[in-house]
Coordinates of N, CA and C in Angstrom, one line a residue:
M1 N -51.5 -35.0 -2.9 CA -50.8 -35.3 -4.1 C -49.5 -34.6 -4.1
L2 N -48.3 -35.4 -4.4 CA -47.0 -34.8 -4.5 C -46.9 -34.2 -5.9
S3 N -46.1 -33.1 -6.0 CA -45.7 -32.6 -7.3 C -44.3 -32.1 -7.1
F4 N -43.6 -32.3 -8.2 CA -42.2 -31.8 -8.3 C -42.0 -30.8 -9.3
E5 N -41.1 -29.8 -9.0 CA -40.8 -28.7 -9.9 C -39.7 -29.3 -10.9
Q6 N -39.9 -28.9 -12.1 CA -38.9 -29.4 -13.1 C -37.8 -28.2 -13.1
L7 N -36.6 -28.8 -12.9 CA -35.4 -28.0 -12.9 C -34.7 -27.9 -14.2
E8 N -34.1 -26.7 -14.5 CA -33.2 -26.6 -15.6 C -32.0 -27.5 -15.6
S9 N -31.4 -27.8 -16.7 CA -30.3 -28.8 -16.6 C -29.2 -28.0 -16.0
R10 N -28.2 -28.7 -15.4 CA -27.2 -28.1 -14.6 C -25.9 -28.9 -14.9
R11 N -24.8 -28.2 -14.9 CA -23.5 -28.8 -15.0 C -23.0 -29.0 -13.6
L12 N -22.7 -30.2 -13.3 CA -22.3 -30.5 -11.9 C -20.7 -30.5 -12.0
L13 N -20.2 -29.9 -11.0 CA -18.7 -30.0 -10.9 C -18.2 -31.2 -10.2
A14 N -17.0 -31.8 -10.6 CA -16.5 -32.9 -10.0 C -15.6 -32.4 -8.9
A15 N -15.4 -33.3 -7.9 CA -14.6 -33.0 -6.7 C -13.2 -33.1 -7.2
V16 N -12.5 -32.1 -6.5 CA -10.9 -32.0 -6.8 C -10.2 -32.5 -5.6
A17 N -9.2 -33.4 -5.9 CA -8.5 -33.9 -4.8 C -7.2 -33.1 -4.5
L18 N -7.2 -32.4 -3.3 CA -6.0 -31.6 -3.1 C -5.2 -32.3 -2.0
T19 N -3.8 -32.1 -2.0 CA -3.2 -32.5 -0.8 C -3.4 -31.7 0.3
N20 N -3.0 -32.0 1.5 CA -3.2 -31.1 2.7 C -2.5 -29.7 2.4
H21 N -1.2 -29.8 1.9 CA -0.4 -28.6 1.6 C -1.1 -27.8 0.5
E22 N -1.7 -28.3 -0.5 CA -2.4 -27.6 -1.5 C -3.6 -26.9 -0.9
Q23 N -4.3 -27.5 -0.1 CA -5.5 -27.1 0.5 C -5.2 -25.9 1.4
L24 N -4.1 -26.0 2.2 CA -3.7 -24.9 3.1 C -3.3 -23.7 2.2
L25 N -2.6 -23.9 1.1 CA -2.1 -22.8 0.3 C -3.4 -22.1 -0.3
L26 N -4.3 -22.9 -0.8 CA -5.5 -22.3 -1.4 C -6.3 -21.5 -0.4
E27 N -6.4 -22.0 0.9 CA -7.1 -21.2 1.9 C -6.2 -20.0 2.3
L28 N -5.0 -20.0 2.4 CA -4.2 -18.7 2.6 C -4.3 -17.7 1.5
I29 N -4.3 -18.2 0.2 CA -4.5 -17.3 -0.8 C -5.9 -16.7 -0.8
N30 N -6.8 -17.4 -0.6 CA -8.2 -16.9 -0.5 C -8.4 -15.9 0.7
R31 N -7.9 -16.2 1.8 CA -7.9 -15.3 2.9 C -7.3 -13.9 2.6
G32 N -6.2 -13.9 1.9 CA -5.6 -12.8 1.4 C -6.5 -12.0 0.3
R33 N -7.1 -12.8 -0.5 CA -8.1 -12.2 -1.5 C -9.3 -11.5 -0.8
A34 N -9.7 -12.1 0.2 CA -11.0 -11.6 0.8 C -10.7 -10.3 1.6
A35 N -9.5 -10.2 2.2 CA -9.3 -9.0 2.9 C -7.7 -8.6 2.8
P36 N -7.3 -8.0 1.5 CA -6.0 -7.7 1.3 C -5.3 -6.9 2.4
A37 N -5.9 -5.8 2.9 CA -5.2 -4.9 3.8 C -5.1 -5.7 5.2
A38 N -6.0 -6.5 5.6 CA -5.8 -7.3 6.8 C -4.7 -8.3 6.7
E39 N -4.5 -8.9 5.6 CA -3.5 -9.9 5.3 C -2.2 -9.3 5.3
V40 N -1.9 -8.1 4.7 CA -0.7 -7.6 4.6 C -0.2 -7.1 6.1
A41 N -1.3 -6.6 6.8 CA -1.1 -6.1 8.2 C -0.7 -7.2 9.0
R42 N -1.2 -8.4 8.8 CA -0.9 -9.7 9.6 C 0.6 -10.0 9.4
Y43 N 1.2 -9.8 8.3 CA 2.6 -10.1 8.1 C 3.4 -8.9 8.1
G44 N 3.0 -7.7 8.5 CA 3.8 -6.5 8.5 C 4.4 -6.1 7.2
V45 N 3.8 -6.3 6.1 CA 4.4 -5.8 4.8 C 3.4 -4.8 4.1
S46 N 3.9 -4.3 3.0 CA 3.2 -3.3 2.4 C 2.3 -4.0 1.3
L47 N 1.1 -3.6 0.9 CA 0.3 -4.2 -0.1 C 1.1 -4.0 -1.5
F48 N 1.8 -3.1 -1.6 CA 2.5 -2.7 -2.9 C 4.0 -3.1 -2.9
Q49 N 4.4 -4.0 -1.9 CA 5.7 -4.3 -1.8 C 6.4 -4.9 -3.1
G50 N 7.3 -4.2 -3.8 CA 7.9 -4.6 -5.0 C 6.9 -4.3 -6.3
L51 N 5.9 -3.6 -6.1 CA 4.9 -3.2 -7.2 C 4.7 -1.7 -7.3
P52 N 4.5 -1.2 -8.4 CA 4.0 0.2 -8.4 C 2.8 0.5 -7.7
A53 N 2.7 1.6 -7.0 CA 1.6 2.0 -6.3 C 0.3 2.0 -7.2
G54 N -0.8 1.4 -6.5 CA -2.0 1.4 -7.3 C -2.2 0.0 -8.1
T55 N -1.2 -0.8 -8.1 CA -1.4 -2.0 -8.8 C -2.4 -2.9 -8.3
I56 N -2.4 -3.0 -6.9 CA -3.4 -3.9 -6.2 C -4.3 -2.9 -5.3
T57 N -5.6 -3.3 -5.3 CA -6.4 -2.4 -4.3 C -6.7 -3.3 -3.1
T58 N -7.3 -2.6 -2.1 CA -7.7 -3.2 -0.9 C -9.0 -3.9 -1.0
A59 N -9.8 -3.7 -2.1 CA -11.1 -4.2 -2.3 C -10.9 -5.8 -2.3
P60 N -11.9 -6.5 -1.7 CA -12.0 -7.8 -1.6 C -12.1 -8.4 -3.1
K61 N -11.5 -9.6 -3.3 CA -11.4 -10.3 -4.6 C -12.2 -11.6 -4.4
Q62 N -12.7 -12.1 -5.5 CA -13.4 -13.4 -5.5 C -12.4 -14.5 -5.1
P63 N -12.9 -15.5 -4.4 CA -12.0 -16.6 -4.1 C -11.7 -17.5 -5.3
L64 N -10.6 -18.0 -5.2 CA -10.0 -19.0 -6.2 C -10.6 -20.4 -5.9
A65 N -11.0 -21.1 -7.0 CA -11.5 -22.5 -6.7 C -10.5 -23.5 -7.4
P66 N -10.3 -24.6 -6.8 CA -9.4 -25.5 -7.4 C -10.0 -26.1 -8.8
N67 N -9.0 -26.4 -9.6 CA -9.3 -27.0 -10.9 C -8.4 -28.1 -11.2
Q68 N -9.0 -29.3 -11.5 CA -8.1 -30.4 -11.6 C -7.1 -30.3 -12.7
A69 N -7.4 -29.8 -13.8 CA -6.5 -29.6 -14.9 C -5.3 -28.8 -14.6
L70 N -5.6 -27.7 -13.8 CA -4.5 -26.8 -13.4 C -3.6 -27.5 -12.3
I71 N -4.2 -28.2 -11.4 CA -3.5 -29.1 -10.4 C -2.6 -30.0 -11.1
N72 N -3.1 -30.6 -12.1 CA -2.3 -31.7 -12.8 C -1.1 -31.0 -13.5
A73 N -1.3 -29.9 -14.2 CA -0.3 -29.2 -14.8 C 0.8 -28.7 -13.9
A74 N 0.3 -28.2 -12.7 CA 1.4 -27.8 -11.6 C 2.1 -28.9 -11.1
R75 N 1.5 -30.0 -10.8 CA 2.1 -31.1 -10.3 C 3.2 -31.8 -11.2
A76 N 2.7 -31.8 -12.6 CA 3.6 -32.4 -13.6 C 4.9 -31.5 -13.7
H77 N 4.6 -30.1 -13.7 CA 5.8 -29.1 -13.8 C 6.6 -29.3 -12.7
S78 N 6.2 -29.4 -11.4 CA 6.9 -29.6 -10.2 C 7.8 -30.7 -10.3
Q79 N 7.2 -31.8 -10.8 CA 7.9 -33.2 -11.0 C 9.0 -33.0 -11.9
D80 N 8.7 -32.4 -13.1 CA 9.7 -32.2 -14.1 C 10.9 -31.4 -13.7
M81 N 10.6 -30.3 -12.9 CA 11.7 -29.4 -12.3 C 12.6 -30.3 -11.4
L82 N 12.0 -31.2 -10.6 CA 12.7 -32.0 -9.7 C 13.5 -33.1 -10.4
D83 N 12.9 -33.7 -11.4 CA 13.6 -34.8 -12.3 C 14.8 -34.1 -13.1
R84 N 14.6 -33.0 -13.6 CA 15.7 -32.3 -14.4 C 16.6 -31.3 -13.7
N85 N 16.3 -31.1 -12.5 CA 17.2 -30.3 -11.6 C 17.2 -28.8 -12.1
Y86 N 15.9 -28.2 -12.3 CA 15.9 -26.9 -12.6 C 14.8 -26.2 -11.9
F87 N 14.8 -24.9 -11.9 CA 13.7 -24.1 -11.2 C 13.3 -23.0 -12.1
A88 N 12.2 -22.9 -12.7 CA 11.8 -21.9 -13.6 C 10.4 -22.0 -14.1
H89 N 9.7 -20.9 -14.4 CA 8.4 -21.0 -14.9 C 8.3 -21.5 -16.3
K90 N 9.4 -21.3 -16.9 CA 9.4 -21.9 -18.3 C 10.2 -23.3 -18.5
H91 N 9.7 -24.2 -19.2 CA 10.4 -25.4 -19.3 C 11.6 -25.2 -20.2
P92 N 12.7 -25.9 -20.0 CA 13.9 -25.8 -20.8 C 13.7 -25.9 -22.3
Q93 N 12.7 -26.8 -22.7 CA 12.4 -26.8 -24.1 C 11.5 -25.6 -24.6
G94 N 11.1 -24.7 -23.7 CA 10.2 -23.7 -24.0 C 8.8 -23.6 -23.7
D95 N 8.3 -24.7 -23.2 CA 6.9 -24.7 -22.9 C 6.7 -23.6 -21.6
D96 N 5.7 -22.8 -21.9 CA 5.4 -21.9 -20.8 C 4.1 -22.2 -20.0
F97 N 3.6 -21.4 -19.1 CA 2.5 -21.7 -18.3 C 1.3 -22.0 -19.2
G98 N 1.0 -21.2 -20.2 CA -0.2 -21.3 -21.0 C -0.1 -22.6 -21.8
T99 N 1.0 -23.0 -22.2 CA 1.2 -24.3 -23.0 C 0.9 -25.5 -22.1
R100 N 1.5 -25.4 -20.9 CA 1.3 -26.5 -20.0 C -0.1 -26.7 -19.6
I101 N -0.9 -25.6 -19.3 CA -2.2 -25.8 -18.9 C -3.1 -26.2 -19.9
A102 N -2.8 -25.8 -21.2 CA -3.6 -26.2 -22.4 C -3.5 -27.7 -22.6
K103 N -2.2 -28.2 -22.5 CA -1.9 -29.6 -22.7 C -2.6 -30.4 -21.6
A104 N -2.7 -29.8 -20.4 CA -3.4 -30.6 -19.3 C -4.9 -30.6 -19.4
G105 N -5.3 -29.8 -20.4 CA -6.9 -29.9 -20.6 C -7.6 -28.7 -20.0
Y106 N -6.9 -27.6 -19.6 CA -7.6 -26.5 -19.0 C -8.2 -25.7 -20.1
K107 N -9.4 -25.3 -20.0 CA -10.1 -24.4 -20.9 C -10.6 -23.3 -20.1
G108 N -10.5 -22.0 -20.7 CA -11.0 -20.8 -19.9 C -10.0 -19.8 -19.8
V109 N -8.9 -19.8 -20.4 CA -7.9 -18.8 -20.4 C -8.5 -17.6 -21.1
S110 N -8.5 -16.4 -20.6 CA -9.0 -15.3 -21.2 C -8.1 -14.1 -21.3
W111 N -6.8 -14.3 -21.3 CA -6.0 -13.1 -21.4 C -5.5 -13.0 -22.8

């Protein structure tokens, strides 16, 4: 006789569609997060280049995962900069990173 184990409810994550360039960037960032000392040695730079000493440790960091809301916000901001011929973290009308990601539906900001 077959029996099945009852599983708890789960939240399933949806697939995120990255371009090839976005996927490569994510992989490079996560490679650096996994082994910061090895990554800076690969490029021949200092871990603290441009930063006060002790700002970053050589301890491995958790990998970043793609998030569709963040991707949508980044793509829209990139397109807006292209359309309006500017380059900045802040929108000319004042929207900053936090405002853009909130408008895109991202939840989970904890700073």
